[in-house]
Coordinates of C-alpha atoms and ligand atoms in Angstrom, one line a residue:
M1 CA -38.2 -132.6 -32.9
K2 CA -35.0 -130.3 -33.6
I3 CA -32.6 -130.3 -30.5
K4 CA -30.0 -127.7 -30.4
A5 CA -26.5 -128.8 -30.3
S6 CA -25.8 -126.6 -27.3
C7 CA -28.8 -128.0 -25.2
I8 CA -27.4 -131.5 -26.1
L9 CA -23.8 -130.3 -24.7
C10 CA -25.3 -129.1 -21.6
L11 CA -27.4 -132.3 -20.9
I12 CA -24.2 -134.2 -21.4
V13 CA -22.4 -132.0 -18.9
L14 CA -25.4 -132.3 -16.4
A15 CA -25.6 -136.0 -16.9
G16 CA -21.9 -136.2 -16.5
L17 CA -21.8 -134.3 -13.3
F18 CA -24.8 -136.1 -12.0
V19 CA -22.9 -139.5 -12.4
F20 CA -19.7 -138.0 -11.1
C21 CA -21.0 -136.3 -8.1
G22 CA -23.1 -139.6 -7.3
C23 CA -19.7 -141.5 -7.1
K24 CA -17.5 -139.0 -5.8
K25 CA -14.4 -141.1 -4.9
R26 CA -13.2 -141.2 -1.4
I27 CA -9.6 -142.0 -0.6
Q28 CA -8.9 -144.1 2.6
T29 CA -5.9 -143.0 4.5
E30 CA -4.8 -144.4 7.9
E31 CA -6.5 -141.8 10.0
K32 CA -9.5 -140.6 8.0
E33 CA -11.2 -140.5 4.8
I34 CA -10.3 -137.7 2.3
T35 CA -12.7 -136.3 -0.2
P36 CA -11.0 -135.3 -3.4
I37 CA -11.4 -131.6 -4.6
I38 CA -13.5 -131.6 -7.6
V39 CA -12.9 -128.9 -10.4
G40 CA -15.1 -128.2 -13.0
F41 CA -12.9 -127.1 -16.1
S42 CA -14.5 -125.3 -19.2
Q43 CA -12.2 -125.8 -22.1
I44 CA -12.8 -124.1 -25.3
G45 CA -12.7 -126.9 -27.6
S46 CA -10.0 -128.6 -29.8
E47 CA -9.1 -126.0 -32.6
S48 CA -5.3 -126.8 -32.4
A49 CA -2.6 -129.1 -31.3
W50 CA -1.8 -126.6 -28.7
R51 CA -5.2 -127.0 -27.1
T52 CA -5.3 -130.8 -27.4
C53 CA -1.9 -130.7 -25.3
N54 CA -3.3 -128.1 -22.8
T55 CA -6.5 -130.4 -22.3
Q56 CA -4.2 -133.5 -21.9
S57 CA -2.0 -131.4 -19.5
M58 CA -4.9 -130.5 -17.1
K59 CA -6.2 -134.0 -17.1
E60 CA -2.9 -135.7 -16.4
A61 CA -2.1 -133.0 -13.4
A62 CA -5.2 -133.5 -12.2
A63 CA -5.2 -137.2 -11.9
V64 CA -1.5 -136.9 -10.4
E65 CA -3.0 -135.0 -7.6
D66 CA -5.9 -136.9 -7.1
I67 CA -8.3 -134.0 -8.0
Q68 CA -11.7 -135.0 -9.8
L69 CA -11.7 -132.9 -13.0
V70 CA -15.0 -132.6 -14.6
Y71 CA -14.3 -131.5 -18.1
A72 CA -16.6 -129.7 -20.5
N73 CA -15.6 -129.0 -24.1
A74 CA -17.6 -125.9 -25.4
E75 CA -17.0 -126.5 -29.2
Q76 CA -15.7 -122.9 -29.7
K77 CA -18.8 -121.4 -28.3
Q78 CA -18.8 -118.7 -25.4
E79 CA -22.6 -119.7 -24.8
N80 CA -21.5 -123.2 -24.2
Q81 CA -18.8 -122.1 -21.9
I82 CA -21.5 -120.0 -19.8
K83 CA -23.7 -123.0 -19.6
A84 CA -21.0 -125.3 -18.4
I85 CA -19.9 -122.9 -15.7
R86 CA -23.6 -122.6 -14.6
S87 CA -24.0 -126.5 -14.3
F88 CA -20.6 -126.3 -12.2
I89 CA -22.4 -123.8 -10.0
V90 CA -25.5 -125.9 -9.6
Y91 CA -23.4 -129.1 -8.7
Q92 CA -21.3 -127.0 -6.3
V93 CA -17.8 -128.1 -7.5
D94 CA -15.1 -126.9 -5.2
V95 CA -13.3 -124.8 -7.9
I96 CA -14.1 -123.6 -11.5
V97 CA -11.3 -123.4 -14.0
F98 CA -12.0 -122.0 -17.5
V99 CA -10.1 -120.9 -20.6
P100 CA -12.2 -117.9 -21.7
I101 CA -12.7 -118.0 -25.6
V102 CA -12.9 -114.2 -25.7
Q103 CA -11.9 -111.6 -23.2
D104 CA -15.5 -110.1 -22.6
G105 CA -18.9 -111.1 -21.5
W106 CA -18.2 -113.3 -18.3
D107 CA -19.1 -110.7 -15.5
N108 CA -22.8 -112.1 -15.0
V109 CA -21.8 -115.9 -14.8
L110 CA -18.7 -114.9 -12.6
R111 CA -21.0 -112.9 -10.2
E112 CA -23.1 -116.2 -10.0
A113 CA -20.2 -118.3 -9.1
K114 CA -19.0 -115.7 -6.5
E115 CA -22.3 -115.7 -4.8
A116 CA -22.2 -119.3 -4.7
G117 CA -18.8 -119.1 -3.0
I118 CA -16.8 -121.0 -5.7
P119 CA -13.6 -119.6 -6.4
V120 CA -12.7 -119.3 -10.2
L121 CA -9.3 -119.7 -11.8
V122 CA -8.8 -118.1 -15.3
I123 CA -6.2 -120.1 -17.3
D124 CA -4.4 -119.5 -20.6
R125 CA -6.4 -116.6 -22.2
S126 CA -7.5 -113.8 -19.8
I127 CA -10.7 -111.8 -19.3
R128 CA -11.5 -108.2 -19.3
T129 CA -13.8 -107.3 -16.3
S130 CA -14.6 -104.1 -14.3
D131 CA -14.4 -106.2 -11.1
E132 CA -11.4 -108.1 -10.5
S133 CA -12.9 -109.6 -7.4
L134 CA -15.0 -112.2 -9.7
Y135 CA -11.9 -114.5 -10.1
A136 CA -9.2 -115.4 -8.0
G137 CA -6.4 -115.1 -10.4
Y138 CA -5.0 -115.8 -13.9
L139 CA -2.5 -118.3 -15.1
G140 CA -1.0 -118.2 -18.4
S141 CA 1.3 -116.4 -21.1
D142 CA 1.7 -112.8 -21.9
H143 CA 0.3 -112.9 -25.2
T144 CA 1.3 -109.1 -25.7
E145 CA 4.8 -109.9 -25.1
E146 CA 4.6 -112.8 -27.6
G147 CA 3.6 -110.4 -30.4
R148 CA 6.5 -108.0 -29.5
K149 CA 8.9 -111.3 -29.6
A150 CA 7.7 -111.9 -33.1
A151 CA 8.5 -108.4 -34.2
R152 CA 11.9 -108.1 -32.6
F153 CA 12.8 -111.2 -34.5
L154 CA 11.8 -109.2 -37.7
Q155 CA 14.0 -106.0 -36.6
R156 CA 16.9 -108.6 -36.1
K157 CA 16.5 -110.5 -39.2
F158 CA 16.1 -107.3 -41.4
S159 CA 18.6 -105.1 -39.5
R160 CA 20.8 -104.4 -42.5
V161 CA 17.9 -104.3 -44.9
Q162 CA 16.8 -100.7 -46.3
R163 CA 13.9 -101.6 -48.7
P164 CA 10.2 -101.7 -47.6
L165 CA 9.0 -105.0 -46.1
N166 CA 5.4 -105.9 -46.4
I167 CA 3.7 -108.2 -44.0
L168 CA 0.7 -110.5 -44.1
E169 CA -0.7 -111.2 -40.7
I170 CA -2.9 -114.2 -39.8
R171 CA -4.7 -113.4 -36.7
G172 CA -6.1 -115.9 -34.2
T173 CA -9.7 -116.0 -32.8
D174 CA -10.6 -112.1 -32.9
G175 CA -11.6 -110.9 -29.1
S176 CA -9.5 -113.5 -27.8
S177 CA -6.5 -112.2 -25.4
A178 CA -4.3 -114.6 -27.3
A179 CA -4.9 -112.8 -30.8
D180 CA -5.6 -109.4 -29.4
G181 CA -2.3 -109.7 -27.3
R182 CA -0.2 -110.7 -30.4
Y183 CA -1.9 -108.2 -32.6
E184 CA -1.0 -105.4 -30.2
G185 CA 2.5 -106.3 -29.1
F186 CA 3.4 -106.9 -32.7
R187 CA 2.3 -103.3 -33.6
E188 CA 3.8 -101.6 -30.7
I189 CA 7.2 -102.7 -32.0
I190 CA 6.7 -102.8 -35.8
N191 CA 4.8 -99.3 -36.1
K192 CA 7.9 -97.6 -34.9
D193 CA 9.9 -98.9 -37.8
S194 CA 9.0 -97.4 -41.1
R195 CA 10.2 -100.2 -43.2
F196 CA 7.6 -102.6 -42.1
K197 CA 4.0 -102.3 -43.4
I198 CA 1.3 -104.6 -42.6
I199 CA -0.5 -104.9 -45.9
H200 CA -3.3 -107.4 -44.9
S201 CA -4.4 -108.8 -41.7
E202 CA -7.1 -111.4 -41.5
S203 CA -8.4 -113.9 -38.9
G204 CA -8.0 -117.4 -39.3
D205 CA -9.5 -118.4 -36.0
F206 CA -6.4 -120.3 -35.1
L207 CA -7.5 -123.2 -37.4
R208 CA -5.1 -125.3 -39.7
S209 CA -7.7 -125.2 -42.4
R210 CA -8.2 -121.4 -42.3
G211 CA -4.4 -120.7 -42.6
K212 CA -4.3 -122.8 -45.6
E213 CA -7.6 -121.2 -46.9
I214 CA -6.2 -117.7 -46.7
V215 CA -3.0 -118.1 -48.4
E216 CA -4.7 -120.2 -51.2
R217 CA -7.1 -117.6 -51.8
I218 CA -4.5 -114.8 -52.0
L219 CA -2.5 -116.9 -54.3
S220 CA -5.5 -117.8 -56.4
V221 CA -6.7 -113.9 -56.7
N222 CA -3.4 -112.5 -57.2
G223 CA -1.3 -115.3 -59.1
K224 CA 1.6 -114.7 -57.0
L225 CA 2.2 -114.0 -53.0
Q226 CA 1.3 -110.4 -53.2
I227 CA -1.9 -108.2 -52.7
D228 CA -2.8 -105.3 -55.0
G229 CA 0.4 -105.5 -56.8
Q230 CA 2.6 -105.6 -53.5
P231 CA 4.7 -108.5 -52.6
I232 CA 4.3 -110.3 -49.3
D233 CA 7.9 -110.4 -47.8
I234 CA 6.9 -111.7 -44.1
I235 CA 3.8 -113.8 -42.9
F236 CA 3.2 -113.5 -39.2
S237 CA 0.8 -116.2 -38.2
H238 CA -0.6 -116.2 -34.7
N239 CA -0.3 -119.9 -34.3
D240 CA 1.4 -122.9 -35.6
S241 CA -1.6 -124.8 -36.8
M242 CA -2.5 -121.9 -39.2
T243 CA 1.4 -121.8 -40.2
L244 CA 1.4 -125.6 -40.9
G245 CA -1.8 -125.3 -42.9
F246 CA -0.4 -122.8 -45.5
L247 CA 3.1 -124.2 -45.6
D248 CA 2.2 -127.0 -48.2
V249 CA 0.3 -124.5 -50.2
L250 CA 3.6 -122.3 -50.5
E251 CA 5.4 -125.3 -51.7
E252 CA 2.9 -126.5 -54.1
H253 CA 3.3 -122.9 -55.8
R254 CA 7.0 -123.5 -55.7
I255 CA 7.3 -120.5 -53.1
R256 CA 10.2 -121.3 -50.8
S257 CA 9.1 -120.5 -47.3
G258 CA 11.8 -119.3 -45.1
K259 CA 13.6 -117.9 -48.2
D260 CA 11.3 -116.2 -50.6
V261 CA 9.2 -115.2 -47.7
T262 CA 10.0 -115.1 -43.9
I263 CA 7.7 -116.8 -41.7
V264 CA 7.1 -116.0 -37.9
S265 CA 4.9 -118.4 -36.0
V266 CA 3.6 -118.6 -32.2
D267 CA 3.2 -121.8 -30.0
A268 CA 6.4 -124.2 -30.9
E269 CA 4.7 -127.5 -31.3
Q270 CA 7.0 -130.3 -32.8
E271 CA 5.8 -130.0 -36.3
A272 CA 6.7 -126.4 -36.3
I273 CA 10.0 -127.0 -34.7
N274 CA 10.8 -129.5 -37.4
A275 CA 9.9 -127.0 -40.0
L276 CA 12.0 -124.5 -38.3
K277 CA 15.0 -126.9 -38.5
E278 CA 14.3 -127.6 -42.3
K279 CA 14.5 -123.7 -42.6
K280 CA 10.8 -123.5 -43.8
I281 CA 10.0 -121.2 -40.9
N282 CA 12.2 -118.6 -39.4
C283 CA 11.0 -118.1 -35.9
V284 CA 8.8 -119.7 -33.7
V285 CA 7.7 -117.8 -30.4
E286 CA 7.0 -120.3 -27.6
C287 CA 3.6 -120.5 -26.0
N288 CA 3.6 -123.1 -23.3
P289 CA 0.3 -125.3 -23.4
K290 CA 1.2 -127.4 -20.4
L291 CA -0.3 -125.5 -17.6
G292 CA -1.9 -128.6 -15.8
P293 CA 0.8 -128.8 -12.9
Q294 CA 0.7 -124.9 -12.0
T295 CA -3.2 -125.1 -12.4
M296 CA -3.6 -127.9 -9.8
N297 CA -1.3 -125.9 -7.3
L298 CA -3.2 -123.1 -7.5
V299 CA -6.6 -125.3 -7.3
K300 CA -5.4 -126.5 -4.0
T301 CA -4.4 -123.2 -2.7
V302 CA -7.6 -121.5 -3.3
Y303 CA -9.6 -124.6 -2.1
N304 CA -7.7 -124.2 1.2
K305 CA -8.8 -120.4 1.1
Y306 CA -5.2 -118.9 0.7
E307 CA -4.8 -116.0 -1.6
I308 CA -3.1 -116.6 -5.1
P309 CA -1.4 -113.9 -7.1
R310 CA -3.5 -111.9 -9.5
V311 CA -1.2 -113.1 -12.4
T312 CA 0.9 -116.3 -12.4
S313 CA 3.1 -116.4 -15.4
V314 CA 4.6 -119.2 -17.5
D315 CA 8.3 -119.5 -18.7
E316 CA 8.7 -119.2 -22.4
T317 CA 11.4 -118.7 -25.1
V318 CA 11.7 -117.9 -28.7
F319 CA 13.2 -120.3 -31.2
T320 CA 15.0 -118.8 -34.3
E321 CA 16.9 -119.7 -37.2
Y322 CA 20.0 -118.3 -35.6
D323 CA 19.7 -120.8 -32.6
N324 CA 21.5 -124.0 -32.3
L325 CA 18.4 -125.9 -33.1
S326 CA 19.7 -129.6 -32.4
A327 CA 19.6 -128.5 -28.8
I328 CA 15.9 -128.1 -28.7
T329 CA 14.2 -130.7 -26.1
P330 CA 11.3 -132.9 -27.9
R331 CA 8.2 -130.7 -27.4
G332 CA 5.9 -133.4 -26.5
Y333 CA 3.0 -132.4 -28.9
Ligands
LIG1 O1 -1.7 -120.1 -29.5 C1 -3.5 -121.7 -30.1 C2 -4.8 -121.9 -29.4 O2 -4.8 -119.5 -26.4 C3 -2.6 -119.2 -26.3 O3 -4.8 -121.2 -28.6 C4 -3.7 -120.1 -27.0 C5 -3.9 -120.3 -28.3 C6 -2.8 -121.1 -29.0 O4 -5.7 -122.5 -30.2 O5 -2.8 -122.5 -30.8

């Protein structure tokens, strides 16, 4: 008999919840027993180091706050996330937190959560809905601004250059707010400057392997880092995993990344910061994965039936080749 992987995942989530709810921990205090808050957390998967750090931050922050986190890994599939959210509703968790893999397609399941009276927090990636009352609030980065920051660095770097500058863009997961925001913000600035031309844009799904494959293919088809005879001057990659995937490929072809080709990446994981220090990357736009502590604060607020802001933002910076890089504190992932 053929059992679908998604069914197995659902069963695991349900079984986990069953065991979990059955042994819901009670904390004794001097006056009374406190039942911990139960949070159902639907995570996208583990496509990047950023994501692994994000999951870890959530688990650690929940443990610090004595919040019981029921974690479901959707293995990069929206349908698995919808199933996980439905199981959280069945088991009446107190709060649902989820990272939407893509922006659209959540209204039905969110309506079910609302009817069940369970508040929902959207974190990291945002959603598109016609009914904002379907979730309590969003916590995460401004991905459009990250795209703008990447473009502003290029304007600064090439402020005295008059020749045309060709860009290869490697996008993250299409339909996700992270990739769509970076795509739009980048163009908003770049398109106003006639020197810059995006000659090729392709999705690498935020995966290290795909970043590598895309650049390998361009090199094997064209023999050089060029497309249809046009040299690639700049690579804008939507995350560090994809960037780190192609850095070695460039080296193998004796292309000096950071010199022969300018590299702009997003996230700021330690390995990318090291490459920035070695001048193999020119700019890294920070995107902070450590959302756990802020998420748990919002969880407690909505659990206690207080309102939270529609959007809670995260502090982020940009690291460039012009900065004092020795001052960067260890990234922790
Ligand atoms: O940039 C990438 C991850 O959603 C902001 O997802 C996040 C992105 C992050 O896989 O590395």
